[in-house]
């Protein structure tokens, strides 16, 4: 089993306007994930003697941290990250295309990490897409293209996840859903649920997409008193099982658990 979490941590800033990385650590730890994709991560040090909050978070969780900056300001960085306890390596970490003219304040990027989870080599791509629809479509097209999900090395099993700023009715979402399976739509335990905003959840912007050999056991946002205040997005947790050829050949039965047991 792979417990996979995607979470926009809003620069550690909660809906109570308090910056509290410790709350994010508590949220993630309570989910007991194997793989974590984070967006809007603050990293680095601005002043001497300060801690690197991203590195500290990873250390407290006992996970390795892979980080891709999207903004650099006075020595501090903001960006996306993948954390895991499994052996892992970065395959690609680059900017995504933009149609905007001139330099962009936030350089939207993606991060591809190859993770050895038991007997399976799993390709994991984390992305945080633009708020602008034109840029978002260009970025979604790039992610499904030959440098990312279409690359010969990005083989099944693969997981694409993150904050795509793309609700299911958007063209950007369709670019992913036409070729990959949306974990929430494949959830056997309930209907898809919105992930934004934590004060009044109405939009499903955060997604987990999987390739054909990845079975979705359960998927949904983690909603409780802590997640309602820790960020403006709910974390999205998916429990996945990678099918092996031997299990399929043997016709081994598939075990399911309820959404309540996962979340």
CSV table of C-alpha atoms in Angstrom, one decimal:
chain,number,residue,atom,x,y,z
A,1,UNK,CA,0.0,0.0,0.0
A,2,UNK,CA,1.1,3.6,-0.7
A,3,UNK,CA,-0.5,6.4,1.3
A,4,UNK,CA,0.0,9.4,-0.8
A,5,UNK,CA,-0.8,13.0,0.3
A,6,UNK,CA,-0.9,16.2,-1.7
A,7,UNK,CA,-1.2,19.4,0.4
A,8,UNK,CA,-0.9,23.2,-0.4
A,9,UNK,CA,0.5,24.4,2.9
A,10,UNK,CA,-0.1,28.1,2.1
A,11,UNK,CA,3.5,29.1,3.3
A,12,UNK,CA,2.7,27.6,6.7
A,13,UNK,CA,0.0,30.4,7.1
A,14,UNK,CA,-3.2,29.2,8.6
A,15,UNK,CA,-6.7,30.7,8.3
A,16,UNK,CA,-6.2,32.3,11.7
A,17,UNK,CA,-3.3,34.3,10.1
A,18,UNK,CA,-0.7,32.5,12.2
A,19,UNK,CA,2.5,31.0,10.7
A,20,UNK,CA,2.7,27.6,12.3
A,21,UNK,CA,4.8,24.9,10.6
A,22,UNK,CA,4.3,22.7,13.6
A,23,UNK,CA,0.6,22.4,12.7
A,24,UNK,CA,1.5,21.2,9.2
A,25,UNK,CA,3.8,18.6,10.7
A,26,UNK,CA,1.0,17.4,12.9
A,27,UNK,CA,-1.4,17.2,10.0
A,28,UNK,CA,1.0,15.2,7.8
A,29,UNK,CA,2.1,12.9,10.6
A,30,UNK,CA,-1.6,12.1,11.4
A,31,UNK,CA,-2.1,10.9,7.9
A,32,UNK,CA,0.9,8.5,8.1
A,33,UNK,CA,1.8,9.0,4.4
A,34,UNK,CA,4.5,7.2,2.4
A,35,UNK,CA,4.7,10.0,-0.1
A,36,UNK,CA,3.9,13.7,0.4
A,37,UNK,CA,3.7,16.4,-2.3
A,38,UNK,CA,3.6,19.9,-0.9
A,39,UNK,CA,2.9,23.3,-2.6
A,40,UNK,CA,3.7,26.8,-1.4
A,41,UNK,CA,6.5,25.6,0.8
A,42,UNK,CA,8.8,28.1,2.5
A,43,UNK,CA,12.4,27.0,2.7
A,44,UNK,CA,15.8,28.5,3.4
A,45,UNK,CA,16.9,31.1,5.9
A,46,UNK,CA,16.4,34.9,5.8
A,47,UNK,CA,18.3,35.8,8.9
A,48,UNK,CA,21.3,34.2,10.7
A,49,UNK,CA,20.2,31.8,13.4
A,50,UNK,CA,16.8,31.1,11.8
A,51,UNK,CA,15.8,27.5,11.0
A,52,UNK,CA,15.1,26.2,7.5
A,53,UNK,CA,11.4,25.3,8.1
A,54,UNK,CA,11.1,22.9,5.1
A,55,UNK,CA,14.2,20.9,6.2
A,56,UNK,CA,13.0,20.9,9.8
A,57,UNK,CA,9.6,19.6,8.8
A,58,UNK,CA,11.2,16.8,6.8
A,59,UNK,CA,13.5,15.9,9.7
A,60,UNK,CA,10.6,15.8,12.2
A,61,UNK,CA,8.6,13.5,9.8
A,62,UNK,CA,11.7,11.3,9.3
A,63,UNK,CA,11.5,11.8,5.5
A,64,UNK,CA,13.9,12.9,2.7
A,65,UNK,CA,13.1,16.2,1.2
A,66,UNK,CA,13.3,17.1,-2.5
A,67,UNK,CA,12.6,20.8,-3.2
A,68,UNK,CA,12.0,22.9,-6.3
A,69,UNK,CA,11.9,26.7,-5.7
A,70,UNK,CA,9.4,28.8,-7.6
A,71,UNK,CA,10.1,32.2,-5.9
A,72,UNK,CA,13.3,33.5,-4.4
A,73,UNK,CA,13.1,36.6,-2.1
A,74,UNK,CA,16.0,37.9,0.0
A,75,UNK,CA,17.5,34.5,0.7
A,76,UNK,CA,14.2,32.7,1.3
A,77,UNK,CA,12.6,30.4,-1.2
A,78,UNK,CA,9.1,29.3,-1.9
A,79,UNK,CA,8.2,26.3,-4.0
A,80,UNK,CA,7.1,22.7,-4.2
A,81,UNK,CA,8.5,19.6,-2.5
A,82,UNK,CA,8.2,15.8,-2.4
A,83,UNK,CA,8.9,14.0,0.8
A,84,UNK,CA,9.2,10.2,1.3
A,85,UNK,CA,10.7,7.6,3.6
A,86,UNK,CA,11.5,5.3,0.6
A,87,UNK,CA,14.7,5.4,-1.4
A,88,UNK,CA,14.3,8.2,-4.0
A,89,UNK,CA,16.0,10.4,-6.5
A,90,UNK,CA,15.1,13.5,-8.5
A,91,UNK,CA,14.6,12.8,-12.2
A,92,UNK,CA,13.5,16.3,-13.4
A,93,UNK,CA,13.0,19.6,-11.7
A,94,UNK,CA,12.1,22.5,-14.0
A,95,UNK,CA,9.9,25.4,-14.9
A,96,UNK,CA,6.7,24.9,-16.7
A,97,UNK,CA,5.7,27.1,-19.7
A,98,UNK,CA,4.0,30.4,-19.4
A,99,UNK,CA,2.3,32.6,-22.0
A,100,UNK,CA,2.9,35.8,-20.0
A,101,UNK,CA,5.3,38.3,-21.5
A,102,UNK,CA,8.3,39.3,-19.4
A,103,UNK,CA,9.6,37.7,-16.2
A,104,UNK,CA,7.1,36.1,-13.9
A,105,UNK,CA,7.1,36.6,-10.1
A,106,UNK,CA,6.3,33.0,-9.5
A,107,UNK,CA,7.9,30.5,-11.8
A,108,UNK,CA,5.4,27.7,-12.0
A,109,UNK,CA,7.4,24.4,-11.9
A,110,UNK,CA,7.1,20.6,-11.6
A,111,UNK,CA,9.2,18.1,-9.7
A,112,UNK,CA,9.6,14.5,-10.8
A,113,UNK,CA,11.0,12.0,-8.3
A,114,UNK,CA,11.5,8.3,-8.8
A,115,UNK,CA,10.7,6.3,-5.6
A,116,UNK,CA,11.5,2.7,-4.9
A,117,UNK,CA,8.4,1.6,-2.9
A,118,UNK,CA,9.0,-2.1,-2.1
A,119,UNK,CA,9.3,-4.0,-5.4
A,120,UNK,CA,7.9,-1.2,-7.5
A,121,UNK,CA,9.7,1.8,-9.0
A,122,UNK,CA,7.0,4.5,-8.8
A,123,UNK,CA,7.3,7.8,-10.8
A,124,UNK,CA,5.8,10.7,-8.8
A,125,UNK,CA,5.3,14.2,-10.3
A,126,UNK,CA,4.2,17.2,-8.2
A,127,UNK,CA,3.1,20.4,-9.8
A,128,UNK,CA,1.4,23.7,-8.8
A,129,UNK,CA,-0.2,25.3,-11.8
A,130,UNK,CA,-1.0,28.9,-12.7
A,131,UNK,CA,-4.2,30.8,-11.7
A,132,UNK,CA,-4.4,32.0,-15.4
A,133,UNK,CA,-6.3,29.6,-17.6
A,134,UNK,CA,-4.1,30.0,-20.7
A,135,UNK,CA,-0.9,29.4,-18.7
A,136,UNK,CA,-2.6,26.5,-16.9
A,137,UNK,CA,-3.5,24.8,-20.2
A,138,UNK,CA,0.0,25.2,-21.5
A,139,UNK,CA,1.4,23.8,-18.3
A,140,UNK,CA,-1.0,20.8,-18.3
A,141,UNK,CA,-0.1,20.1,-21.9
A,142,UNK,CA,3.6,20.2,-21.0
A,143,UNK,CA,3.1,17.8,-18.1
A,144,UNK,CA,1.4,15.3,-20.4
A,145,UNK,CA,4.1,15.8,-23.0
A,146,UNK,CA,7.4,14.1,-23.8
A,147,UNK,CA,9.4,15.7,-21.0
A,148,UNK,CA,7.2,14.6,-18.1
A,149,UNK,CA,4.4,12.0,-18.2
A,150,UNK,CA,5.1,11.2,-21.8
A,151,UNK,CA,8.8,10.6,-21.2
A,152,UNK,CA,10.0,7.0,-21.9
A,153,UNK,CA,11.3,6.9,-18.3
A,154,UNK,CA,8.0,8.0,-16.7
A,155,UNK,CA,6.6,4.5,-17.0
A,156,UNK,CA,3.6,2.9,-15.3
A,157,UNK,CA,3.2,3.0,-12.3
A,158,UNK,CA,3.1,6.8,-12.1
A,159,UNK,CA,1.4,9.3,-9.9
A,160,UNK,CA,0.7,13.0,-10.9
A,161,UNK,CA,-0.5,15.1,-8.1
A,162,UNK,CA,-0.6,18.6,-6.7
A,163,UNK,CA,-2.6,21.9,-6.7
A,164,UNK,CA,-3.6,22.3,-10.3
A,165,UNK,CA,-6.0,25.2,-9.8
A,166,UNK,CA,-8.2,23.3,-12.2
A,167,UNK,CA,-11.7,22.2,-11.2
A,168,UNK,CA,-13.2,19.2,-13.1
A,169,UNK,CA,-15.1,21.3,-15.6
A,170,UNK,CA,-11.9,23.1,-16.8
A,171,UNK,CA,-10.0,22.3,-20.0
A,172,UNK,CA,-6.8,21.9,-18.0
A,173,UNK,CA,-8.4,19.1,-15.9
A,174,UNK,CA,-9.6,17.3,-19.0
A,175,UNK,CA,-6.0,17.2,-20.4
A,176,UNK,CA,-5.1,15.1,-17.3
A,177,UNK,CA,-8.3,13.1,-16.9
A,178,UNK,CA,-8.4,12.0,-20.6
A,179,UNK,CA,-5.2,10.0,-20.1
A,180,UNK,CA,-5.0,9.3,-16.4
A,181,UNK,CA,-7.5,8.2,-13.7
A,182,UNK,CA,-8.6,10.8,-11.1
A,183,UNK,CA,-8.2,9.1,-7.7
A,184,UNK,CA,-11.3,10.7,-6.2
A,185,UNK,CA,-13.4,9.5,-9.2
A,186,UNK,CA,-12.0,6.0,-8.7
A,187,UNK,CA,-12.7,6.1,-5.0
A,188,UNK,CA,-14.9,3.1,-4.1
A,189,UNK,CA,-16.1,4.7,-0.9
A,190,UNK,CA,-17.7,7.9,-1.8
A,191,UNK,CA,-18.2,10.9,-4.2
A,192,UNK,CA,-15.4,13.4,-4.9
A,193,UNK,CA,-15.2,16.2,-2.4
A,194,UNK,CA,-13.8,19.7,-2.7
A,195,UNK,CA,-10.4,20.7,-1.3
A,196,UNK,CA,-10.7,24.5,-1.3
A,197,UNK,CA,-11.3,26.7,0.7
A,198,UNK,CA,-11.1,25.2,4.2
A,199,UNK,CA,-13.6,27.8,5.5
A,200,UNK,CA,-16.2,27.0,2.8
A,201,UNK,CA,-15.1,24.1,0.6
A,202,UNK,CA,-16.6,24.5,-2.8
A,203,UNK,CA,-13.8,23.8,-5.3
A,204,UNK,CA,-11.9,20.6,-6.2
A,205,UNK,CA,-8.5,22.1,-7.2
A,206,UNK,CA,-6.1,19.5,-5.7
A,207,UNK,CA,-5.9,16.2,-7.5
A,208,UNK,CA,-4.2,12.8,-7.5
A,209,UNK,CA,-4.0,11.2,-11.0
A,210,UNK,CA,-2.7,7.6,-11.5
A,211,UNK,CA,-1.8,5.3,-14.3
A,212,UNK,CA,-3.4,2.0,-15.1
A,213,UNK,CA,-1.6,-0.3,-12.8
A,214,UNK,CA,-2.3,1.8,-9.7
A,215,UNK,CA,-5.5,0.8,-7.9
A,216,UNK,CA,-7.3,3.4,-5.8
A,217,UNK,CA,-8.3,1.9,-2.5
A,218,UNK,CA,-9.6,5.2,-1.0
A,219,UNK,CA,-9.2,8.9,-1.7
A,220,UNK,CA,-10.6,12.1,-0.2
A,221,UNK,CA,-9.7,15.3,1.6
A,222,UNK,CA,-8.8,15.1,5.2
A,223,UNK,CA,-11.2,17.2,7.2
A,224,UNK,CA,-11.0,17.9,10.9
A,225,UNK,CA,-10.6,20.8,13.3
A,226,UNK,CA,-6.8,21.0,12.7
A,227,UNK,CA,-6.9,20.9,8.9
A,228,UNK,CA,-9.6,23.6,8.8
A,229,UNK,CA,-7.2,26.1,10.3
A,230,UNK,CA,-3.7,24.9,9.3
A,231,UNK,CA,-4.0,26.0,5.6
A,232,UNK,CA,-6.6,27.3,3.1
A,233,UNK,CA,-6.5,23.9,1.3
A,234,UNK,CA,-7.5,20.6,2.8
A,235,UNK,CA,-4.9,17.9,2.3
A,236,UNK,CA,-5.9,15.2,-0.2
A,237,UNK,CA,-5.1,11.7,0.9
A,238,UNK,CA,-5.1,8.7,-1.5
A,239,UNK,CA,-4.4,5.1,-0.5
A,240,UNK,CA,-3.1,3.3,-3.5
A,241,UNK,CA,-2.1,-0.2,-4.4
A,242,UNK,CA,0.3,-1.0,-7.3
A,243,UNK,CA,-0.8,-4.1,-9.1
A,244,UNK,CA,1.9,-6.6,-10.0
A,245,UNK,CA,1.8,-8.9,-12.9
A,246,UNK,CA,2.0,-11.9,-10.7
A,247,UNK,CA,-1.1,-10.9,-8.7
A,248,UNK,CA,-3.1,-10.2,-11.8
A,249,UNK,CA,-2.1,-13.5,-13.3
A,250,UNK,CA,-3.0,-15.4,-10.2
A,251,UNK,CA,-6.3,-13.6,-9.9
A,252,UNK,CA,-5.6,-12.6,-6.3
A,253,UNK,CA,-8.6,-11.0,-4.6
A,254,UNK,CA,-8.5,-7.3,-3.9
A,255,UNK,CA,-9.0,-6.1,-0.4
A,256,UNK,CA,-10.8,-2.8,0.3
A,257,UNK,CA,-11.1,-0.6,3.3
A,258,UNK,CA,-13.6,2.0,4.1
A,259,UNK,CA,-13.0,5.7,3.6
A,260,UNK,CA,-13.3,6.2,7.4
A,261,UNK,CA,-10.5,3.8,8.0
A,262,UNK,CA,-8.2,5.7,5.6
A,263,UNK,CA,-9.0,9.2,6.5
